[in-house]
CSV table of C-alpha atoms and ligand atoms in Angstrom, one decimal:
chain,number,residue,atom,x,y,z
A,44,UNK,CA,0.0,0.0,0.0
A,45,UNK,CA,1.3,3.5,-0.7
A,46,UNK,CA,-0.8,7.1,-0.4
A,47,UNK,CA,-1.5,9.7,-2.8
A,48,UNK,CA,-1.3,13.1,-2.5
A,49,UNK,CA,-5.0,14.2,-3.0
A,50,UNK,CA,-4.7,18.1,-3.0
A,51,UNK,CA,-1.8,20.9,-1.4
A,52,UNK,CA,-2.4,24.1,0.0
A,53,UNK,CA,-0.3,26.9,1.3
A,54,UNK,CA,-0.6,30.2,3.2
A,55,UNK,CA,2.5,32.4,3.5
A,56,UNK,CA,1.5,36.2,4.9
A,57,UNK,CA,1.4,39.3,3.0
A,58,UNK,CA,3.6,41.7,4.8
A,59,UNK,CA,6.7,41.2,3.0
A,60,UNK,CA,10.3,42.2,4.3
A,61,UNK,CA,12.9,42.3,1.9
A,62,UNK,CA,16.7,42.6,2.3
A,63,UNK,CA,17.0,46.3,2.1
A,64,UNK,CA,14.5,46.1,5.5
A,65,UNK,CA,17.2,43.7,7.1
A,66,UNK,CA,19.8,46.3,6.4
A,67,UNK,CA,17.9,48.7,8.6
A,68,UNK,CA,18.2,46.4,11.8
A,69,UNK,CA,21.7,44.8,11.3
A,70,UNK,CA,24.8,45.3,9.9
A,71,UNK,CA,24.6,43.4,6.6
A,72,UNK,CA,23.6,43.7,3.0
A,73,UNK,CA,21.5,42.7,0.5
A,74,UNK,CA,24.0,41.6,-1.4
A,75,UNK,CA,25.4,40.0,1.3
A,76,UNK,CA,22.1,37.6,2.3
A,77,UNK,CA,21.9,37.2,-1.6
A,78,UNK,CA,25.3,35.4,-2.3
A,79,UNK,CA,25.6,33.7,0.7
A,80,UNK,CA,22.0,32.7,1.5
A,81,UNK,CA,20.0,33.3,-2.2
A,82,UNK,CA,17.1,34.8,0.2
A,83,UNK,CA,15.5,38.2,-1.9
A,84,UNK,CA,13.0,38.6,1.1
A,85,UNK,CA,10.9,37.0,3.4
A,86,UNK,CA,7.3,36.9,4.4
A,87,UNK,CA,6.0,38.1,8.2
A,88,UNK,CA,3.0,37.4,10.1
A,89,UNK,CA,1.4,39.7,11.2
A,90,UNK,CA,-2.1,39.8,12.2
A,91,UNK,CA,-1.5,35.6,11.4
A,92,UNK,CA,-0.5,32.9,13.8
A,93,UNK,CA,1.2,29.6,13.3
A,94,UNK,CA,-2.6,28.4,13.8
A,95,UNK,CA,-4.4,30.8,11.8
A,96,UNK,CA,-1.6,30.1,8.7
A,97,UNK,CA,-2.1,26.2,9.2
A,98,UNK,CA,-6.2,26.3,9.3
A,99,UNK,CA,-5.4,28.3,5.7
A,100,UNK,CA,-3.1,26.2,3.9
A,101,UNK,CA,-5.0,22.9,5.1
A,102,UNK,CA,-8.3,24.7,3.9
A,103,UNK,CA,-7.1,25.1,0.6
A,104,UNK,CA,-5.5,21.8,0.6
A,105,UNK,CA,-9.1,19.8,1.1
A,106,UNK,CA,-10.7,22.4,-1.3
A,107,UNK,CA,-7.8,21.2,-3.8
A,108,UNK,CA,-8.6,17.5,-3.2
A,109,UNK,CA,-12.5,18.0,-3.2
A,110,UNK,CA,-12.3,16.4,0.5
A,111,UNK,CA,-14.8,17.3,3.0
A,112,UNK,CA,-13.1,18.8,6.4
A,113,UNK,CA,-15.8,15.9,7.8
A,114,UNK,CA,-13.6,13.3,6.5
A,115,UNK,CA,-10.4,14.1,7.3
A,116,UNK,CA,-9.4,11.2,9.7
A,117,UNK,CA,-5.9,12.6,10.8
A,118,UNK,CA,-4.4,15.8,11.0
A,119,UNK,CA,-0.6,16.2,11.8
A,120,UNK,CA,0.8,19.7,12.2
A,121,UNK,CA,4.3,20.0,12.2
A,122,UNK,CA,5.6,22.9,14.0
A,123,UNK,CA,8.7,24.0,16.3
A,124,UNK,CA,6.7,27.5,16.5
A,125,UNK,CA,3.4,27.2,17.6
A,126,UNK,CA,1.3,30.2,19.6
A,127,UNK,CA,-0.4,27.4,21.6
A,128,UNK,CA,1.0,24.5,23.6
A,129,UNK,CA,-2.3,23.8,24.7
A,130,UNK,CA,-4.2,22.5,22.8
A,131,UNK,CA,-1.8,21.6,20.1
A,132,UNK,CA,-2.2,23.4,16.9
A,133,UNK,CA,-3.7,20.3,15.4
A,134,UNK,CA,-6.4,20.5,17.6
A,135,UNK,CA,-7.2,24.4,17.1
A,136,UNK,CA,-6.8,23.2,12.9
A,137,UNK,CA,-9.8,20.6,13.5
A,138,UNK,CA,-11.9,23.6,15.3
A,139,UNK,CA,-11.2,26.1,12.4
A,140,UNK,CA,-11.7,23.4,9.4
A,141,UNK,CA,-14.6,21.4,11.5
A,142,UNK,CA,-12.8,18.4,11.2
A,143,UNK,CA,-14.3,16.9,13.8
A,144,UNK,CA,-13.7,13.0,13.4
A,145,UNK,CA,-10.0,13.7,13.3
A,146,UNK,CA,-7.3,12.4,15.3
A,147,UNK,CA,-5.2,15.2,16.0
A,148,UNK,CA,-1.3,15.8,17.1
A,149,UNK,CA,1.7,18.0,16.8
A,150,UNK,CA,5.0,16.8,15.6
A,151,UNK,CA,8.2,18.7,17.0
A,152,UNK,CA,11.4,17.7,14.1
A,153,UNK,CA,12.0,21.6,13.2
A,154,UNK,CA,12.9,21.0,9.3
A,155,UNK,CA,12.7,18.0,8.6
A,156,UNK,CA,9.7,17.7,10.3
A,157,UNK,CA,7.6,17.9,7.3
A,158,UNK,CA,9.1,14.5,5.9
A,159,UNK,CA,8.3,13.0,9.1
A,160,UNK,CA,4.9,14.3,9.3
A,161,UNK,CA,4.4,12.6,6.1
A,162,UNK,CA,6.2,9.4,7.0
A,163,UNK,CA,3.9,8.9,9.8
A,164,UNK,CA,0.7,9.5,8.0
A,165,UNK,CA,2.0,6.9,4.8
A,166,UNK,CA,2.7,4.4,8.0
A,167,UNK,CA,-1.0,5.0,9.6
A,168,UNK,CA,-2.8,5.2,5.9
A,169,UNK,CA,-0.7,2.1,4.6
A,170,UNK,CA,-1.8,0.3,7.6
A,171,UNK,CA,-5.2,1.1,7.5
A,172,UNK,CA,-5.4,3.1,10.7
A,173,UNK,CA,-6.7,5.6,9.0
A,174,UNK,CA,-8.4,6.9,5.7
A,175,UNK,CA,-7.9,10.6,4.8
A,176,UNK,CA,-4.9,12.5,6.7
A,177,UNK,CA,-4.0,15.8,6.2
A,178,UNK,CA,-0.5,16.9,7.0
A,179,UNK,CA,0.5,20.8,7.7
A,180,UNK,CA,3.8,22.4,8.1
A,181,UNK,CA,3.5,26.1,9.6
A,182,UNK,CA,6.0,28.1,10.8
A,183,UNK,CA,6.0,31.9,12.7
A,184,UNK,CA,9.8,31.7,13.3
A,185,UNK,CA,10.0,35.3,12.9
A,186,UNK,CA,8.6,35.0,16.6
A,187,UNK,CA,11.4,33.1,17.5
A,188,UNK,CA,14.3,35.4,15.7
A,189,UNK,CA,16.4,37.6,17.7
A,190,UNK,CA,16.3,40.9,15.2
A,191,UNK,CA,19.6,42.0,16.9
A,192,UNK,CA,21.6,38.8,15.6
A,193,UNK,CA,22.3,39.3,11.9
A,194,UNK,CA,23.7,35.4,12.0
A,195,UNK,CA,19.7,34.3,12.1
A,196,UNK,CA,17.6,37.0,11.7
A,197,UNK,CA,18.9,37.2,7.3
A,198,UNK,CA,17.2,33.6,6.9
A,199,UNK,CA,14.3,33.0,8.3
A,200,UNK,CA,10.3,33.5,7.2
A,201,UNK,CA,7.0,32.1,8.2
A,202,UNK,CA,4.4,30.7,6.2
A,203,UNK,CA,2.3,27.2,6.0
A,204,UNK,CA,2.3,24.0,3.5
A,205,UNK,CA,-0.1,21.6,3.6
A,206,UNK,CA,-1.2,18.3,1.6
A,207,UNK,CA,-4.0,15.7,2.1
A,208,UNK,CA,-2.9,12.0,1.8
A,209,UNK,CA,-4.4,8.8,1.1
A,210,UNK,CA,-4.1,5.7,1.2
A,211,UNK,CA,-3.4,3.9,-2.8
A,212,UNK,CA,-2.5,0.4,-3.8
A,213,UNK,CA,0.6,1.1,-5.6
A,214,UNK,CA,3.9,-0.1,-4.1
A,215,UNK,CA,4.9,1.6,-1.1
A,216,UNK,CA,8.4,3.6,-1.0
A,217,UNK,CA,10.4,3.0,2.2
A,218,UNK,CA,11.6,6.3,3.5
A,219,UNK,CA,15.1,6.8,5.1
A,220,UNK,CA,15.9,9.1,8.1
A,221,UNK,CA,18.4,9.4,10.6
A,222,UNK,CA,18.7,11.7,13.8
A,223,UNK,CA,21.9,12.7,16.1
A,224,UNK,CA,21.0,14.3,19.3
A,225,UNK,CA,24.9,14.4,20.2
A,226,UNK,CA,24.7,17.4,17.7
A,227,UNK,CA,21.9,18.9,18.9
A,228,UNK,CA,24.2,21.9,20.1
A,229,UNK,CA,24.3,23.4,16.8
A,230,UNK,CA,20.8,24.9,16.6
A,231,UNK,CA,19.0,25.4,19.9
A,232,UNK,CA,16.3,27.3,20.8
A,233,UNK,CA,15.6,26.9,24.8
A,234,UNK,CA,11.7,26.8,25.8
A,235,UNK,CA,10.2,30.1,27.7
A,236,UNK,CA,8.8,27.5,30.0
A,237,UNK,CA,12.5,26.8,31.1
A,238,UNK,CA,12.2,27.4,34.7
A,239,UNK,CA,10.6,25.4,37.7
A,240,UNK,CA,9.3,27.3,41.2
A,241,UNK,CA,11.9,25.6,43.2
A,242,UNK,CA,14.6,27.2,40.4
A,243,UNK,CA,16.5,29.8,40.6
A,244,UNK,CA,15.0,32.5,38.6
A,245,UNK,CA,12.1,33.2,36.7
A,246,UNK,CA,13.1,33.5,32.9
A,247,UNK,CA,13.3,36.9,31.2
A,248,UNK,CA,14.7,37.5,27.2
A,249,UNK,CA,18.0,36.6,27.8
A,250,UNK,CA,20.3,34.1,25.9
A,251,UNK,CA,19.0,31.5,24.9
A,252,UNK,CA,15.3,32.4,24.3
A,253,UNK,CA,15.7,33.1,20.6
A,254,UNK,CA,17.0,30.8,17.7
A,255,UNK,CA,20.6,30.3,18.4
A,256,UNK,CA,22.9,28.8,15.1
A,257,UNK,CA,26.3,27.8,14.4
A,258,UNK,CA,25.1,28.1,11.0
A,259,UNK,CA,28.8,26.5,9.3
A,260,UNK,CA,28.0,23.6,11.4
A,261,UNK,CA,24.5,23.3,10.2
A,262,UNK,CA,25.6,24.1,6.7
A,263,UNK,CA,28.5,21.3,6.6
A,264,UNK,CA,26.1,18.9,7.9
A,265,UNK,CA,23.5,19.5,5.5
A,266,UNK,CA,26.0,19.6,2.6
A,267,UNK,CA,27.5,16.1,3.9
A,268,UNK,CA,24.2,14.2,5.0
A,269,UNK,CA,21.4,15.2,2.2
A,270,UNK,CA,23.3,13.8,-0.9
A,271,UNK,CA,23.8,10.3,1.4
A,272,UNK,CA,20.5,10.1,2.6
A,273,UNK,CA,19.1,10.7,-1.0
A,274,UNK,CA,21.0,7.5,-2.5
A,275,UNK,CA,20.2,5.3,0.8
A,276,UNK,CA,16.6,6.4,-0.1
A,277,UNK,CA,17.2,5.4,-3.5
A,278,UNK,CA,19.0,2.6,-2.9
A,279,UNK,CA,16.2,1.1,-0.9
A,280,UNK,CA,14.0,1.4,-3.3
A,281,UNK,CA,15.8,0.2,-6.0
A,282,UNK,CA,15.6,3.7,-7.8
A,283,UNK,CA,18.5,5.5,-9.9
A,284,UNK,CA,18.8,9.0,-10.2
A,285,UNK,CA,18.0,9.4,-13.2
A,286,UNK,CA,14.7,8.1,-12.5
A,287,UNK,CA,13.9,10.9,-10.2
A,288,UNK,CA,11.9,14.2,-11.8
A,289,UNK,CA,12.6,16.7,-9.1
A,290,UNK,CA,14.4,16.8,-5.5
A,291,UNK,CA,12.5,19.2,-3.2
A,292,UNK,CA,14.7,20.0,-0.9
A,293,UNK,CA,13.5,22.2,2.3
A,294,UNK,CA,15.0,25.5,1.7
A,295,UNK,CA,17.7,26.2,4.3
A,296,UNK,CA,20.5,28.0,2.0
A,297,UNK,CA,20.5,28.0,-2.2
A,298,UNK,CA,24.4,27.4,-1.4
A,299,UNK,CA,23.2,24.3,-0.2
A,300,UNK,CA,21.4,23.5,-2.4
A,301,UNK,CA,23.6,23.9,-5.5
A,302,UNK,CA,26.2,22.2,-3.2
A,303,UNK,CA,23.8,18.9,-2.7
A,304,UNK,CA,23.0,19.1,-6.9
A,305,UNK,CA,27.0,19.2,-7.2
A,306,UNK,CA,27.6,16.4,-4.6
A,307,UNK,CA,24.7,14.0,-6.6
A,308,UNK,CA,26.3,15.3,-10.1
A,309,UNK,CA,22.4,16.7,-11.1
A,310,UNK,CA,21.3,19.4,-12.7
A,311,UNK,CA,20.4,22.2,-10.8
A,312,UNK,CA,16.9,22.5,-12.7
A,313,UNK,CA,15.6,19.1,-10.7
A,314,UNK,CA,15.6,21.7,-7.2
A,315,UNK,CA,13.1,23.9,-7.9
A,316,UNK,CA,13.7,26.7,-5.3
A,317,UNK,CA,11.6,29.7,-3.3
A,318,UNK,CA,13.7,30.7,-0.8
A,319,UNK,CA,14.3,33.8,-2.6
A,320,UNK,CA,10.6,34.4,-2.1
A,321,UNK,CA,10.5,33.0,1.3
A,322,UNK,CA,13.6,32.4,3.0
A,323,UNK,CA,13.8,29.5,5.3
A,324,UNK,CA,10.5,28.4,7.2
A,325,UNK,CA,11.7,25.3,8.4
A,326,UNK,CA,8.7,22.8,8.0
A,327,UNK,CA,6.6,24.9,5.9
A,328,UNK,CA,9.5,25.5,3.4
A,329,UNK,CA,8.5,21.6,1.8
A,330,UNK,CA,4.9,21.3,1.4
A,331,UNK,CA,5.0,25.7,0.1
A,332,UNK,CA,7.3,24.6,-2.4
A,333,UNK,CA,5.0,21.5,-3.4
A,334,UNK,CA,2.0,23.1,-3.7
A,335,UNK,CA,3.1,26.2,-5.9
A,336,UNK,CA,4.9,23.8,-8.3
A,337,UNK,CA,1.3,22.1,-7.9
A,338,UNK,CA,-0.8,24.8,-8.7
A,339,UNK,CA,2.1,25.7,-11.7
A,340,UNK,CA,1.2,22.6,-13.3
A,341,UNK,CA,4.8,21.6,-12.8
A,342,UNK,CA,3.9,18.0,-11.6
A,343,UNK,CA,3.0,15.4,-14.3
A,344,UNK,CA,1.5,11.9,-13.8
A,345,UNK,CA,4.8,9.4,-13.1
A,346,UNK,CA,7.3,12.2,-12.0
A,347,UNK,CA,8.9,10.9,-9.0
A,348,UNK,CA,9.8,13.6,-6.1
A,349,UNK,CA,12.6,12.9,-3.4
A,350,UNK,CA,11.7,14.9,-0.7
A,351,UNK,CA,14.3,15.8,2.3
A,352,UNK,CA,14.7,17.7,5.3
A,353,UNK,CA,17.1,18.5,7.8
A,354,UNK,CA,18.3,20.6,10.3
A,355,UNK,CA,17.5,21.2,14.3
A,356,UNK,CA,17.8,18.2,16.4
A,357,UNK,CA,19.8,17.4,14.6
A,358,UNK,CA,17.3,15.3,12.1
A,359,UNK,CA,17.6,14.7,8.2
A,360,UNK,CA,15.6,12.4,5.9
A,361,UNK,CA,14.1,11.9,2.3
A,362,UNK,CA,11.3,10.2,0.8
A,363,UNK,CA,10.3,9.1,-2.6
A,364,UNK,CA,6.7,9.8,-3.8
A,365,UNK,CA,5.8,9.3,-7.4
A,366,UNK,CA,2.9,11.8,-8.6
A,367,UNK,CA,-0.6,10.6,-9.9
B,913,LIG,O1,17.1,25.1,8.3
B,913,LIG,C1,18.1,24.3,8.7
B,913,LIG,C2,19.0,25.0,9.6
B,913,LIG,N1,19.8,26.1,9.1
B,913,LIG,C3,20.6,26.1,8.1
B,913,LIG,O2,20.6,25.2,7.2
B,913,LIG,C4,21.6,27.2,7.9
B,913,LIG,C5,22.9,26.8,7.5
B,913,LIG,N2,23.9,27.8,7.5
B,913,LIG,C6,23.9,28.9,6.6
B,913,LIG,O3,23.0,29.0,5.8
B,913,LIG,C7,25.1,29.8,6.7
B,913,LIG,O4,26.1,29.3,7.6
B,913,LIG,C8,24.7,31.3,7.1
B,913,LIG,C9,23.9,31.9,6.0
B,913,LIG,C10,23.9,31.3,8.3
B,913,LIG,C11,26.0,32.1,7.3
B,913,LIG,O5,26.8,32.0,6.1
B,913,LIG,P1,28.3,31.7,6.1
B,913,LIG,O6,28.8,31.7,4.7
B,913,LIG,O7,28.5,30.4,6.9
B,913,LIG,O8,28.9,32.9,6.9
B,913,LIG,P2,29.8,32.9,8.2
B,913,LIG,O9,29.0,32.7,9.4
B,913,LIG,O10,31.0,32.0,8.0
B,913,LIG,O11,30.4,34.4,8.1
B,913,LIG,C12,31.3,34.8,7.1
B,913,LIG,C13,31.6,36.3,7.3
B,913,LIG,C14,32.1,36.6,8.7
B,913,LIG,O12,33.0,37.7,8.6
B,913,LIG,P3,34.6,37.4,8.7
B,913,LIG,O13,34.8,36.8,10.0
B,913,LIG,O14,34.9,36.6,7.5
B,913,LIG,O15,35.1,38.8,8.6
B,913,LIG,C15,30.8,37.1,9.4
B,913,LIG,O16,31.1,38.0,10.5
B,913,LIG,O17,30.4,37.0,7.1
B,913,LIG,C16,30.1,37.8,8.3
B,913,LIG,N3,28.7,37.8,8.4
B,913,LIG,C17,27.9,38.7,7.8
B,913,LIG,N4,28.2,39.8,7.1
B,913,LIG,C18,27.1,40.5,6.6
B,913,LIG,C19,27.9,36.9,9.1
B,913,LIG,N5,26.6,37.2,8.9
B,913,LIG,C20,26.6,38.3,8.2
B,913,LIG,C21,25.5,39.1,7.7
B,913,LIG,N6,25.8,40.2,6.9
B,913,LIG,N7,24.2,38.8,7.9
């Protein structure tokens, strides 16, 4: 058993930031955050909400798939900045959508949380747990930037992705996906809840509150682990390269990227990109990406996609999903 992808949706704010509006907060450049990032400019919420941007992009995803928010069986919202810890945002994207026989939970794997989400939905449909699942990555990181460190603050964005899955009875693609906690160090991002009443002090905005990065950690990990995780994935699954249509990558640096098409010896036109557009929005950056090439008509019958994440955690994977 294998799913389908039945319809994508995505919501990324209007109030738009470009480089030029960095500039104004930090020492840097737009031609600076070009070269070494390929970000243009970045989308902020504003009167939206991690929630708000999920309900959105999973609206338009069950509009796309001519699904009824009534049938939806799962919902799986993957987030590392949500405005409610309780209830989890999946819950508050049944109540907006009126889902109301779904199953609902959060999944915490920062960016390459999206290719887990949708791991674990292929597992439950595949297995018949379920029916219908729809699967959300949103992201308000800009909430969770410190706009006095130019290190962070040049790459991030917000913005939501969202498909709804089913279950199919083509062959099943194994996904491969790795995690190293030992590494964790490298992008950290401590809780506000981090305090107890017996503790010391209560919290304030100091250290440690905001995204922290040692971004040429992040970036020689990425550049390293994504081209071997893409031939395990392959390998697996008996694929070649050459069999794969496009590699949506989430969109952490375009230097990565081309580094990862250079490492694979690919053509740079088989990563589409909008992190110009967008910047980096963790586990929205996926499923955004998806759904514009989507609604582009990019996406033929028998194109296989490799999808894969990584970063925070540290976490990376890919899967392989052929298009119908
Ligand atoms: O989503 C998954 C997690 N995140 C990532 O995948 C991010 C991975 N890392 C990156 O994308 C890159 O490491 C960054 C874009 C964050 C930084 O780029 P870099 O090429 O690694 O820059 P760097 O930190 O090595 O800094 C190079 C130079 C330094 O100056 P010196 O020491 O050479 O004089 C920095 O001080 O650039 C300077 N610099 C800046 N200059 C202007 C650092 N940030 C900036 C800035 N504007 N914003």
């Amino acid at each position: 058993m294998a799913v389908k992808i039945c319809g994508t949706g995505s919501y990324t704010p209007s109030y738009v930031m470009d480089n030029n509006g960095i500039a104004k907060l930090v020492d840097t450049s737009d031609a600076w955050i070009r070269e070494r990032t390929g970000v243009e400019r970045r989308h902020i919420v504003s009167k939206e909400t991690t929630v708000s941007m999920a309900s959105e992009a999973g609206h338009r995803a069950l509009l796309r798939a001519q699904i009824t928010a009534a049938e939806v069986d799962l919902i799986i919202v993957s987030t590392i900045s949500s405005n409610v810890i309780l209830p989890c945002a999946a819950c508050e994207v049944q109540k907006a959508l009126g889902a109301v026989n779904a199953t609902c939970f959060d999944l915490s794997a920062a960016c390459t949380g999206f290719v887990l989400a949708y791991n674990t939905a292929a597992a439950y449909l595949a297995s018949g747990v379920y029916k219908t699942a729809l699967i959300i990555g949103s992201e308000s990181l800009s909430n969770l930037t410190d706009w006095k460190d130019r290190s962070t603050c040049i790459l991030f964005g917000d913005g939501a992705g969202a498909a709804v899955l089913q279950a199919d009875s083509r062959k099943m693609y194994l996904p491969k996906t790795h995690s190293d906690g030992g590494k964790g160090g490298a992008l950290s991002l401590k809780s506000r809840h981090d305090w107890n009443l017996l503790g010391t002090e209560h919290p304030s905005d100091g250290d440690g509150y905001f995204m922290q990065m040692d971004g040429k950690t992040i970036f020689q990990f990425a550049v390293r682990k994504v081209p071997e995780v893409i031939r395990e994935v392959l390998e697996e699954n008996g694929l070649r390269q050459e069999e794969i249509t496009w590699y949506l990558l989430h969109q952490a640096n375009k230097r990565i990227i081309d580094a990862v098409a250079r490492h694979l010896g690919e053509p740079i036109e088989k990563f589409p990109m909008n992190i110009q557009e967008y910047g980096n929005t963790s586990s929205a950056s996926i499923p955004i990406l998806l759904d514009e090439m989507a609604q582009k008509g990019m996406l033929n019958a028998g194109d296989k996609l490799v999808i894969a994440g990584f970063g925070a955690g540290l976490t990376w994977g890919a899967s392989v999903y052929e298009w119908i």
